[in-house]
């Protein structure tokens, strides 16, 4: 920072490790990161922020103001806001589809014998998925069965008929499918839905905001399908996660190791890099290091954490900062949530940034093109680059904040059922429903989503986790929200002692005692269910709860919260949560407030139609009250409906 330049408040995080790096950097005044760029960006455009700026045709940009209440073409504010919103859903769905399609393609190559480094690591998962899809395994070997699963996955991606998509039909309760049919929002396929949005939002097509929003919700369901396929296929290829204990935050960087940060989303390459990093210890030792250490950022980090126990380096917002310790030798990235800013920061150090996907490049970075046919070779190339970078820095000074926390992750749906099954082997999910029915638990909350500098980094998520735990809420988490818990010491058993209310503590005591011969560590305060695509796992839990209670999802005391939603993927996930019947808190008000109509659909009308609804609340204290209120409303209704059904010996009311 040059002399005399105005001092800016760049301390927009509560993560002590991130703050330490920010403060050291401010003192030296060398490197610009997102924390400074956000402040420099103020004030941001209010037309964009409220969603009333249209750039869909070349007559724009058109902004809705008091003077000009319609676009040049006559588009109302509500049309512009709705179009912008659902294009974001299409963007999110497209990103997840990109990830999922890559898994499909790799399995296709594996079955053709053209991806020799991949194999079916989890045949049991393959059989579970096949069984769910209604496929018989009789007389088929695993590859034949996988081929049939793949045919269904490809169909859900591309078909244009109105048959229900398999990954929707077989993973949600039948009452949800009826709602989707009644409202005509059953997606034909993932690709078709994205294409329909781009077509219907083209200049001069759909101007009806309600119709547009329904199209958006249809595409959000397509997103759910793509995500669920990604989770299932990843488990088949790399194994279904089981509980695993490791550490999180910058203190995991070991200056004596060759340090590799894996960043992005797709496990196809990061899994290979982690495996090769272990194999290439002797090469690292020859360079003067103790070995090669991989650490994760964002969701590729979550993928290798869940399956391989790879330590968590940090989450989305602080992705540039580990480089500034001077001890990260290489950052390898695949797709999504990679700030281009990492390259400029890396240029100030010895760190090499390596891109790996043909459609996700950063100018000036190394590029090691990933191919399914030569995955191990490509992974070794990346590790070799890291070892070379280590040689350049090994005698240089580094500055690593000594902050890290133990965490236990790896809670796939299967792992959750195993933990609960130690208490009730026949009906594992009943362990949760009984605890809610008895008042021991107030419900279940999923923390999901990103970080966003519009609110202080990690602050809202950490507050809500502590506050809800105190109020006996069972907490699961995914994505960068899970990263918040991991980095700040909220994803271990000690946090249960420190923050859980009496009911939650008693619930944990029962689980821990039943699992004492099975688990190495007591259970953590927050159950890490995986990456962003693994929100599918969290929704499987919701479905399981609904099935156990014998109700549709809008009766289930389950709330989703994205305290720092940022990406288009988060918009899409939030939308399918609502469509699938879940109240969804968003801690950063999205760009819809420019239309009272669209805002009203999100906040109120959605509940009448789908049972789920949005809660916009940036203040974490108020958000905690609203989330608890949403849980209590559902628990109370469920109780009243059950008592009434018992009294009059009738079916449980289907309404919500
Ligand atoms: Fe303006 Fe209409 Fe074109 Fe949008 S589509 S930029 S509102 S003229
Ligand atoms: S990485 S989409 S910032 S969760 Fe999945 Fe994190 Fe959000 Fe990216």
XYZ file of C-alpha atoms and ligand atoms in Angstrom:
672
model
C 0.000 0.000 0.000
C 1.540 3.347 -0.981
C 2.260 6.037 1.630
C -0.742 8.266 2.328
C -3.343 5.886 0.896
C -6.525 5.710 2.973
C -6.438 2.870 5.519
C -9.208 0.376 4.889
C -10.834 -2.092 7.229
C -9.823 -5.399 5.753
C -10.296 -7.393 8.978
C -13.602 -8.850 7.795
C -13.167 -12.304 9.316
C -13.299 -13.937 12.720
C -10.897 -16.726 11.778
C -7.808 -16.013 13.909
C -5.447 -17.645 11.412
C -6.803 -15.542 8.544
C -6.645 -12.428 10.720
C -3.034 -13.121 11.597
C -2.063 -13.275 7.906
C -4.155 -10.189 7.059
C -2.542 -8.191 9.870
C 0.994 -9.210 8.933
C 0.253 -8.314 5.340
C -1.229 -4.944 6.333
C 1.914 -4.169 8.330
C 4.078 -4.996 5.325
C 1.608 -3.531 2.842
C 2.427 -5.862 -0.002
C -0.324 -8.061 -1.324
C -3.935 -7.322 -2.226
C -6.537 -9.999 -1.453
C -10.335 -10.273 -1.587
C -10.515 -8.635 1.848
C -9.057 -5.407 0.417
C -10.734 -5.658 -2.973
C -14.162 -5.895 -1.341
C -13.626 -2.700 0.591
C -12.219 -0.941 -2.470
C -15.297 -2.028 -4.413
C -17.685 -0.036 -2.188
C -20.222 1.329 -2.822
C -21.596 -1.448 -5.024
C -24.363 -0.874 -7.544
C -27.796 -0.897 -5.975
C -29.530 -1.738 -9.265
C -27.528 -4.924 -9.493
C -27.946 -5.685 -5.826
C -31.732 -5.518 -5.992
C -31.907 -7.384 -9.303
C -33.453 -4.603 -11.432
C -30.674 -4.283 -14.012
C -31.294 -6.099 -17.298
C -28.491 -6.817 -19.792
C -30.280 -9.545 -21.683
C -30.331 -7.684 -25.006
C -28.067 -5.122 -26.591
C -30.536 -2.281 -26.016
C -29.635 -2.475 -22.321
C -28.481 -2.177 -19.718
C -31.988 -1.192 -18.595
C -32.398 -0.182 -14.977
C -35.706 0.245 -13.209
C -35.938 3.680 -11.609
C -38.771 6.018 -10.593
C -38.331 7.791 -13.920
C -38.166 4.657 -16.065
C -40.389 2.001 -14.547
C -39.920 -0.420 -17.472
C -37.053 -1.550 -19.708
C -36.777 -0.276 -23.280
C -38.787 -3.314 -24.456
C -41.434 -2.705 -21.810
C -40.216 -5.383 -19.389
C -41.467 -4.782 -15.867
C -39.158 -4.884 -12.847
C -40.695 -8.196 -11.784
C -39.812 -9.792 -15.128
C -36.246 -8.495 -14.959
C -35.756 -9.682 -11.364
C -37.267 -13.106 -12.092
C -35.166 -13.554 -15.235
C -31.960 -12.629 -13.432
C -32.769 -14.980 -10.573
C -33.513 -18.009 -12.699
C -30.487 -17.431 -14.909
C -28.473 -17.703 -11.684
C -30.220 -21.017 -10.966
C -29.294 -22.181 -14.466
C -25.693 -21.127 -13.792
C -25.598 -23.123 -10.572
C -27.230 -26.132 -12.180
C -24.783 -25.885 -15.079
C -21.788 -25.866 -12.734
C -22.968 -28.935 -10.833
C -23.877 -30.589 -14.133
C -20.345 -29.964 -15.364
C -19.017 -31.782 -12.305
C -21.500 -34.630 -12.550
C -21.115 -35.067 -16.314
C -17.369 -35.407 -15.791
C -18.002 -38.268 -13.363
C -20.348 -39.884 -15.890
C -17.805 -39.516 -18.676
C -15.003 -40.977 -16.557
C -17.099 -44.008 -15.673
C -17.975 -44.368 -19.337
C -14.248 -44.414 -20.143
C -13.610 -46.837 -17.287
C -16.190 -49.233 -18.703
C -14.609 -48.914 -22.147
C -11.197 -49.742 -20.662
C -9.917 -46.226 -21.383
C -9.492 -44.965 -17.804
C -7.085 -47.544 -16.379
C -6.343 -45.645 -13.168
C -9.961 -45.771 -11.958
C -11.912 -48.706 -10.595
C -15.095 -49.538 -8.709
C -13.867 -48.866 -5.167
C -17.228 -49.354 -3.510
C -19.223 -52.186 -5.119
C -21.639 -52.155 -2.163
C -22.598 -48.573 -2.971
C -23.026 -49.565 -6.604
C -25.463 -52.268 -5.539
C -27.345 -49.881 -3.236
C -27.735 -47.308 -6.032
C -28.762 -49.981 -8.546
C -31.302 -51.364 -6.099
C -32.737 -47.900 -5.512
C -33.071 -47.427 -9.267
C -34.957 -50.721 -9.456
C -32.194 -52.583 -11.293
C -31.681 -56.260 -10.624
C -28.097 -57.372 -10.011
C -28.891 -61.011 -10.741
C -26.373 -62.639 -13.044
C -24.511 -59.385 -13.648
C -20.962 -58.544 -12.719
C -20.188 -55.126 -11.232
C -19.223 -53.568 -14.548
C -22.441 -54.705 -16.205
C -24.435 -53.317 -13.312
C -22.488 -50.057 -13.398
C -23.231 -49.767 -17.112
C -26.956 -49.965 -16.388
C -26.668 -47.354 -13.625
C -24.756 -45.155 -16.044
C -27.445 -45.494 -18.705
C -29.984 -44.101 -16.235
C -27.615 -41.294 -15.231
C -27.085 -40.336 -18.872
C -30.818 -40.420 -19.434
C -31.482 -38.112 -16.462
C -28.949 -35.755 -17.988
C -30.195 -35.686 -21.549
C -33.679 -37.139 -22.144
C -36.395 -34.907 -23.571
C -39.524 -36.933 -22.745
C -41.694 -36.333 -19.679
C -40.905 -39.549 -17.859
C -39.814 -38.760 -14.292
C -36.056 -38.534 -13.801
C -34.882 -41.605 -11.905
C -32.672 -39.715 -9.488
C -35.624 -37.581 -8.427
C -38.295 -40.253 -8.352
C -36.265 -42.700 -6.292
C -34.793 -40.312 -3.725
C -37.755 -38.200 -2.587
C -41.013 -39.148 -0.871
C -43.929 -39.837 -3.289
C -45.859 -36.814 -1.964
C -43.106 -34.556 -3.342
C -43.407 -36.113 -6.789
C -47.151 -35.443 -6.728
C -46.549 -31.764 -5.935
C -44.045 -31.509 -8.790
C -46.494 -33.134 -11.210
C -49.398 -30.956 -10.050
C -47.295 -27.805 -10.491
C -45.805 -28.992 -13.763
C -42.228 -28.581 -12.595
C -40.906 -32.081 -13.171
C -37.658 -31.624 -15.055
C -37.284 -33.596 -18.278
C -33.531 -33.759 -17.716
C -30.619 -31.691 -16.436
C -29.515 -30.366 -19.812
C -33.058 -29.725 -21.016
C -33.873 -27.651 -17.935
C -30.832 -25.412 -18.332
C -31.605 -24.965 -21.998
C -35.255 -24.144 -21.240
C -34.198 -21.383 -18.853
C -31.811 -19.847 -21.354
C -34.552 -20.024 -23.993
C -37.382 -18.663 -21.890
C -35.294 -15.763 -20.547
C -34.098 -14.663 -23.973
C -35.326 -11.218 -24.945
C -38.997 -11.285 -25.803
C -40.022 -14.735 -24.533
C -41.494 -15.321 -21.046
C -42.571 -12.157 -19.224
C -44.709 -13.783 -16.539
C -42.721 -13.689 -13.294
C -44.597 -16.609 -11.719
C -44.079 -18.758 -14.798
C -40.416 -17.779 -14.847
C -39.972 -18.647 -11.166
C -41.628 -22.037 -11.680
C -39.209 -22.652 -14.545
C -36.408 -21.755 -12.127
C -37.693 -24.212 -9.533
C -37.907 -26.916 -12.175
C -34.265 -26.308 -13.015
C -33.330 -26.315 -9.337
C -34.767 -29.852 -9.184
C -32.613 -30.713 -12.186
C -29.710 -29.374 -10.133
C -30.632 -31.687 -7.266
C -30.626 -34.597 -9.744
C -27.183 -33.680 -11.090
C -25.781 -33.293 -7.592
C -27.187 -36.600 -6.389
C -25.724 -38.367 -9.404
C -22.319 -36.773 -8.649
C -22.425 -37.958 -5.034
C -23.471 -41.501 -5.924
C -20.933 -41.921 -8.715
C -18.114 -40.420 -6.609
C -18.874 -42.913 -3.843
C -18.862 -45.801 -6.318
C -15.518 -44.677 -7.773
C -13.731 -43.565 -4.613
C -15.613 -45.086 -1.677
C -18.446 -43.963 0.579
C -17.119 -41.757 3.395
C -16.729 -43.110 6.911
C -15.778 -41.175 10.054
C -12.233 -39.885 9.877
C -10.282 -37.574 12.176
C -7.780 -34.929 11.108
C -7.036 -31.203 11.599
C -8.056 -27.877 10.105
C -6.703 -24.354 9.584
C -3.372 -22.825 8.578
C -1.491 -24.642 11.355
C -1.744 -27.838 9.283
C 0.937 -26.471 6.928
C 4.233 -28.175 7.752
C 7.250 -26.150 6.593
C 9.365 -29.298 6.350
C 6.997 -30.933 3.876
C 6.277 -30.261 0.217
C 2.928 -28.512 0.702
C 0.177 -28.898 -1.890
C -3.179 -27.142 -1.615
C -5.898 -28.921 -3.610
C -8.681 -26.507 -4.494
C -11.909 -26.626 -6.459
C -14.565 -29.314 -6.545
C -13.972 -32.415 -8.560
C -12.459 -35.466 -6.826
C -11.373 -37.056 -10.114
C -7.939 -35.449 -10.052
C -7.569 -34.481 -6.371
C -8.054 -38.123 -5.296
C -5.231 -39.104 -7.642
C -2.966 -36.307 -6.407
C -3.491 -37.301 -2.774
C -2.663 -40.933 -3.598
C 0.429 -39.998 -5.634
C 1.605 -37.553 -2.974
C 1.809 -40.518 -0.579
C 3.626 -42.625 -3.189
C 6.194 -39.931 -3.959
C 7.649 -39.584 -0.465
C 11.108 -40.700 -1.570
C 11.223 -38.061 -4.347
C 10.309 -35.429 -1.758
C 12.964 -36.716 0.639
C 15.553 -36.515 -2.120
C 14.662 -32.812 -2.409
C 15.234 -32.317 1.332
C 11.603 -32.539 2.506
C 10.057 -34.968 4.980
C 7.391 -35.920 2.457
C 4.472 -34.450 0.538
C 1.478 -33.033 2.382
C -1.857 -32.332 0.695
C -4.349 -29.957 2.263
C -7.801 -28.994 1.049
C -9.565 -25.768 0.140
C -13.267 -25.523 -0.762
C -15.050 -28.652 -1.911
C -12.343 -30.685 -3.591
C -10.830 -30.330 -0.126
C -14.062 -31.636 1.361
C -14.036 -34.596 -1.028
C -10.539 -35.725 -0.029
C -11.187 -34.902 3.621
C -14.260 -37.136 3.677
C -12.608 -40.113 2.004
C -8.890 -39.752 2.740
C -8.741 -37.683 5.928
C -6.805 -34.915 4.166
C -6.506 -31.876 6.496
C -8.609 -28.774 5.812
C -6.506 -25.739 4.949
C -9.266 -23.171 4.694
C -12.590 -22.328 3.063
C -13.549 -20.161 0.084
C -12.978 -16.633 1.280
C -9.500 -17.065 2.720
C -8.176 -19.133 -0.205
C -5.479 -16.569 -1.084
C -4.094 -16.281 2.439
C -2.319 -19.647 2.909
C -0.028 -18.683 0.023
C 1.059 -15.663 2.078
C 2.559 -17.925 4.748
C 5.297 -18.515 2.164
C 5.037 -22.261 2.783
C 2.495 -23.427 0.187
C 4.559 -24.829 -2.661
C 1.769 -25.481 -5.089
C -1.928 -24.858 -5.430
C -3.655 -27.191 -7.867
C -7.147 -26.219 -8.966
C -9.892 -27.834 -10.996
C -13.267 -26.077 -11.303
C -15.496 -23.605 -9.433
C -14.924 -21.102 -6.621
C -11.278 -20.542 -7.557
C -10.502 -16.838 -7.259
C -8.354 -15.662 -10.150
C -6.686 -13.532 -7.473
C -4.707 -16.560 -6.240
C -2.326 -16.169 -9.169
C -1.410 -12.559 -8.371
C -0.769 -13.507 -4.739
C 1.264 -16.557 -5.767
C 3.393 -14.308 -8.005
C 4.654 -12.594 -4.822
C 5.933 -15.937 -3.496
C 7.464 -19.107 -4.892
C 4.048 -20.822 -5.066
C 3.038 -22.445 -8.338
C -0.600 -22.331 -9.353
C -1.573 -25.258 -11.577
C -4.814 -25.403 -13.519
C -5.962 -28.799 -14.732
C -9.196 -28.465 -16.704
C -9.413 -27.310 -20.308
C -12.322 -24.990 -19.496
C -10.940 -23.545 -16.259
C -7.677 -21.681 -16.776
C -5.939 -18.698 -15.143
C -3.594 -16.646 -17.355
C 0.053 -17.169 -16.505
C -0.493 -20.328 -14.439
C 0.981 -23.737 -15.107
C -1.498 -25.961 -16.907
C -1.357 -29.736 -16.530
C -4.237 -30.964 -18.636
C -6.106 -33.682 -16.806
C -7.095 -36.705 -18.871
C -9.008 -39.752 -17.714
C -6.661 -41.967 -19.701
C -3.547 -40.733 -17.873
C -4.800 -39.627 -14.464
C -1.925 -41.034 -12.386
C 0.684 -39.656 -14.772
C -0.925 -36.193 -14.582
C -1.116 -36.373 -10.793
C 2.586 -37.253 -10.639
C 3.371 -34.302 -12.913
C 1.627 -31.983 -10.456
C 3.432 -33.453 -7.433
C 6.762 -33.157 -9.286
C 6.099 -29.441 -9.896
C 5.426 -29.046 -6.171
C 8.704 -30.748 -5.269
C 10.566 -28.402 -7.627
C 8.883 -25.417 -5.979
C 9.842 -26.753 -2.539
C 13.497 -26.758 -3.609
C 13.202 -23.030 -4.369
C 11.811 -22.171 -0.950
C 13.350 -24.668 1.433
C 15.842 -22.252 3.029
C 13.514 -19.258 2.997
C 11.660 -17.920 6.005
C 7.990 -18.820 6.370
C 5.310 -17.404 8.662
C 2.617 -19.944 9.526
C 0.027 -19.062 12.198
C 0.103 -21.939 14.672
C -3.650 -22.313 14.706
C -5.384 -25.595 14.020
C -8.211 -27.704 15.435
C -9.010 -31.375 15.532
C -12.066 -32.430 13.558
C -13.958 -35.596 12.775
C -15.652 -35.715 9.361
C -16.857 -38.438 6.970
C -20.577 -38.603 7.775
C -22.153 -39.880 4.605
C -25.783 -40.966 4.962
C -24.520 -44.534 5.283
C -22.127 -43.502 8.084
C -24.928 -41.620 9.856
C -27.132 -44.703 9.664
C -24.353 -46.837 11.057
C -23.818 -44.510 14.012
C -27.559 -44.338 14.711
C -27.911 -48.056 14.023
C -25.678 -48.819 16.987
C -28.626 -47.627 19.109
C -31.469 -48.987 16.964
C -30.267 -51.428 14.283
C -33.740 -51.982 12.780
C -34.745 -48.337 12.516
C -31.664 -46.115 12.792
C -33.462 -42.893 11.825
C -35.984 -43.485 14.618
C -33.199 -42.541 17.027
C -33.532 -38.963 15.731
C -37.322 -38.902 15.347
C -37.758 -40.295 18.877
C -35.404 -37.649 20.251
C -37.429 -34.913 18.511
C -40.769 -36.416 19.588
C -39.593 -36.569 23.201
C -38.342 -32.979 23.135
C -34.689 -33.992 23.640
C -33.863 -32.454 20.236
C -35.560 -29.428 18.703
C -34.898 -30.583 15.158
C -32.119 -30.793 12.595
C -30.338 -27.946 10.797
C -28.078 -28.153 7.760
C -25.385 -25.502 7.417
C -24.416 -25.223 3.783
C -23.012 -22.777 1.299
C -20.161 -20.444 0.868
C -18.476 -17.375 2.321
C -19.356 -13.878 1.215
C -17.568 -10.654 2.126
C -20.886 -8.843 2.365
C -20.975 -10.280 5.881
C -17.963 -10.914 8.136
C -16.278 -14.161 7.164
C -17.253 -17.172 9.321
C -18.967 -14.973 11.925
C -22.592 -15.767 11.275
C -22.034 -19.507 10.772
C -20.012 -19.849 13.972
C -22.588 -17.897 15.987
C -25.509 -19.916 14.630
C -23.810 -23.273 15.240
C -23.150 -22.381 18.890
C -26.584 -20.888 19.441
C -28.487 -23.762 17.839
C -26.377 -26.375 19.634
C -27.186 -24.625 22.912
C -30.840 -24.987 21.923
C -30.513 -28.751 21.342
C -30.505 -28.735 17.557
C -28.712 -31.573 15.768
C -26.365 -29.988 13.217
C -25.074 -31.308 9.900
C -22.933 -29.307 7.467
C -21.488 -29.287 3.954
C -19.294 -27.095 1.763
C -17.573 -24.014 3.076
C -20.040 -23.737 5.962
C -18.607 -27.049 7.166
C -15.190 -25.425 6.676
C -16.169 -22.703 9.139
C -16.980 -25.320 11.780
C -13.817 -27.301 11.075
C -11.442 -24.316 11.179
C -12.917 -22.852 14.340
C -12.901 -26.020 16.442
C -16.640 -26.745 16.231
C -16.324 -30.117 14.548
C -15.076 -32.250 17.409
C -16.325 -33.862 20.616
C -14.845 -31.117 22.815
C -17.244 -28.664 21.169
C -20.169 -30.847 22.283
C -19.036 -30.426 25.878
C -18.564 -26.697 25.434
C -21.617 -25.669 23.402
C -24.365 -28.322 23.391
C -27.503 -27.909 25.473
C -28.501 -30.622 27.930
C -30.834 -32.450 25.500
C -28.227 -32.550 22.747
C -25.555 -33.696 25.210
C -27.802 -36.548 26.380
C -28.443 -37.501 22.730
C -24.677 -37.602 22.070
C -24.088 -39.619 25.249
C -26.442 -42.343 24.019
C -24.759 -42.394 20.578
C -21.221 -42.346 21.944
C -21.900 -45.166 24.403
C -23.496 -47.318 21.713
C -20.553 -46.669 19.362
C -17.698 -46.848 21.840
C -16.242 -50.018 20.314
C -16.763 -48.809 16.759
C -15.491 -45.224 16.657
C -12.005 -44.031 17.539
C -13.278 -40.577 18.536
C -16.460 -39.409 20.214
C -18.890 -37.778 17.817
C -18.422 -34.136 16.779
C -20.788 -31.221 17.410
C -21.255 -30.754 13.658
C -21.630 -33.765 11.361
C -19.701 -33.061 8.143
C -21.671 -34.578 5.244
C -19.347 -33.473 2.442
C -18.918 -31.046 -0.420
C -21.545 -28.813 -2.063
C -22.776 -31.641 -4.313
C -23.171 -33.690 -1.143
C -26.058 -31.523 -0.036
C -27.759 -34.471 -1.700
C -26.677 -36.513 1.355
C -28.233 -33.955 3.682
C -31.477 -34.082 1.727
C -31.391 -37.894 1.918
C -31.446 -37.402 5.683
C -34.524 -35.168 5.349
C -36.229 -37.798 3.201
C -35.325 -40.509 5.707
C -36.838 -38.435 8.527
C -40.018 -37.881 6.486
C -40.295 -41.603 5.766
C -39.714 -42.467 9.422
C -42.463 -40.104 10.563
C -44.653 -41.142 7.622
C -45.160 -37.575 6.432
C -44.248 -35.281 3.540
C -41.113 -33.148 4.008
C -42.904 -29.880 4.891
C -43.839 -31.479 8.215
C -40.245 -32.402 9.085
C -38.431 -30.121 11.554
C -35.427 -29.719 9.288
C -34.104 -26.287 8.263
C -31.275 -25.390 5.879
C -29.088 -22.353 6.481
C -26.573 -20.714 4.158
C -25.232 -17.920 6.377
C -22.801 -16.688 3.715
C -24.321 -17.779 0.400
C -22.239 -16.503 -2.500
C -22.318 -18.583 -5.684
C -24.965 -19.296 -8.305
C -24.741 -22.885 -7.086
C -25.887 -21.681 -3.666
C -28.867 -19.917 -5.294
C -29.793 -23.131 -7.041
C -29.329 -25.333 -3.956
C -31.394 -22.926 -1.849
C -34.123 -23.052 -4.497
C -34.307 -26.856 -4.532
C -34.293 -26.939 -0.738
C -37.416 -24.751 -0.785
C -39.027 -26.746 -3.614
C -38.286 -29.960 -1.757
C -40.105 -28.603 1.311
C -37.357 -27.153 3.511
C -37.365 -23.700 5.189
C -34.124 -22.136 4.022
C -32.302 -19.329 5.786
C -29.989 -17.196 3.664
C -27.678 -14.827 5.544
C -27.012 -12.559 2.555
C -30.129 -11.064 0.993
C -30.165 -12.180 -2.667
C -30.785 -9.908 -5.635
C -34.569 -10.112 -5.618
C -35.675 -7.257 -3.427
C -36.219 -5.004 -6.460
C -39.510 -6.812 -7.037
C -41.962 -7.139 -4.164
C -43.724 -9.827 -6.180
C -40.668 -12.064 -6.645
C -39.539 -11.415 -3.083
C -43.002 -12.357 -1.845
C -42.995 -15.611 -3.822
C -39.688 -16.571 -2.205
C -40.696 -15.606 1.315
C -44.376 -16.580 1.448
C -46.083 -18.003 -1.623
C -43.480 -20.765 -1.960
C -44.660 -22.196 1.346
C -48.277 -22.437 0.187
C -47.250 -24.352 -2.918
C -44.203 -26.375 -1.852
C -44.069 -26.216 1.928
C -40.562 -24.749 1.903
C -39.780 -21.037 1.966
C -36.871 -18.630 2.225
C -35.840 -16.652 5.291
C -33.583 -13.701 4.426
C -31.809 -12.622 7.612
C -28.356 -11.080 7.835
C -28.395 -10.549 11.614
C -27.229 -13.858 13.142
C -29.128 -13.360 16.420
C -32.404 -12.802 14.592
C -31.558 -15.656 12.211
C -31.160 -18.055 15.142
C -34.591 -17.018 16.452
C -36.184 -17.497 13.036
C -34.561 -20.895 12.463
C -35.647 -22.099 15.905
C -39.119 -20.710 15.229
C -39.327 -22.657 11.949
C -38.277 -25.880 13.717
C -40.705 -25.337 16.606
C -43.614 -24.613 14.281
C -43.070 -27.919 12.496
C -42.500 -29.936 15.686
C -45.677 -28.487 17.191
C -47.766 -29.150 14.077
C -46.426 -32.677 13.782
C -47.349 -33.340 17.402
C -50.862 -31.904 17.057
C -51.515 -33.776 13.800
C -50.267 -37.040 15.312
C -52.373 -36.650 18.447
C -55.434 -35.817 16.352
C -54.881 -38.822 14.075
C -54.552 -41.107 17.113
C -57.628 -39.640 18.801
C -59.888 -40.020 15.754
C -58.126 -43.108 14.416
C -57.531 -41.481 11.043
C -54.578 -41.029 8.708
C -52.051 -38.367 9.644
C -53.078 -35.099 7.974
C -51.271 -34.608 4.662
C -51.417 -30.821 4.939
C -48.721 -28.622 6.378
Fe -33.750 -3.722 -21.743
Fe -35.738 -5.406 -22.457
Fe -33.290 -5.632 -23.547
Fe -33.652 -6.268 -20.965
S -34.546 -7.316 -22.726
S -31.955 -5.096 -21.828
S -35.225 -4.783 -20.358
S -34.699 -3.902 -23.752
S -16.813 -24.383 -2.524
S -20.017 -23.144 -3.937
S -17.866 -21.382 -1.970
S -19.667 -23.942 -0.548
Fe -18.205 -25.757 -2.819
Fe -17.623 -23.228 -0.964
Fe -19.848 -22.318 -1.993
Fe -17.860 -22.790 -3.528
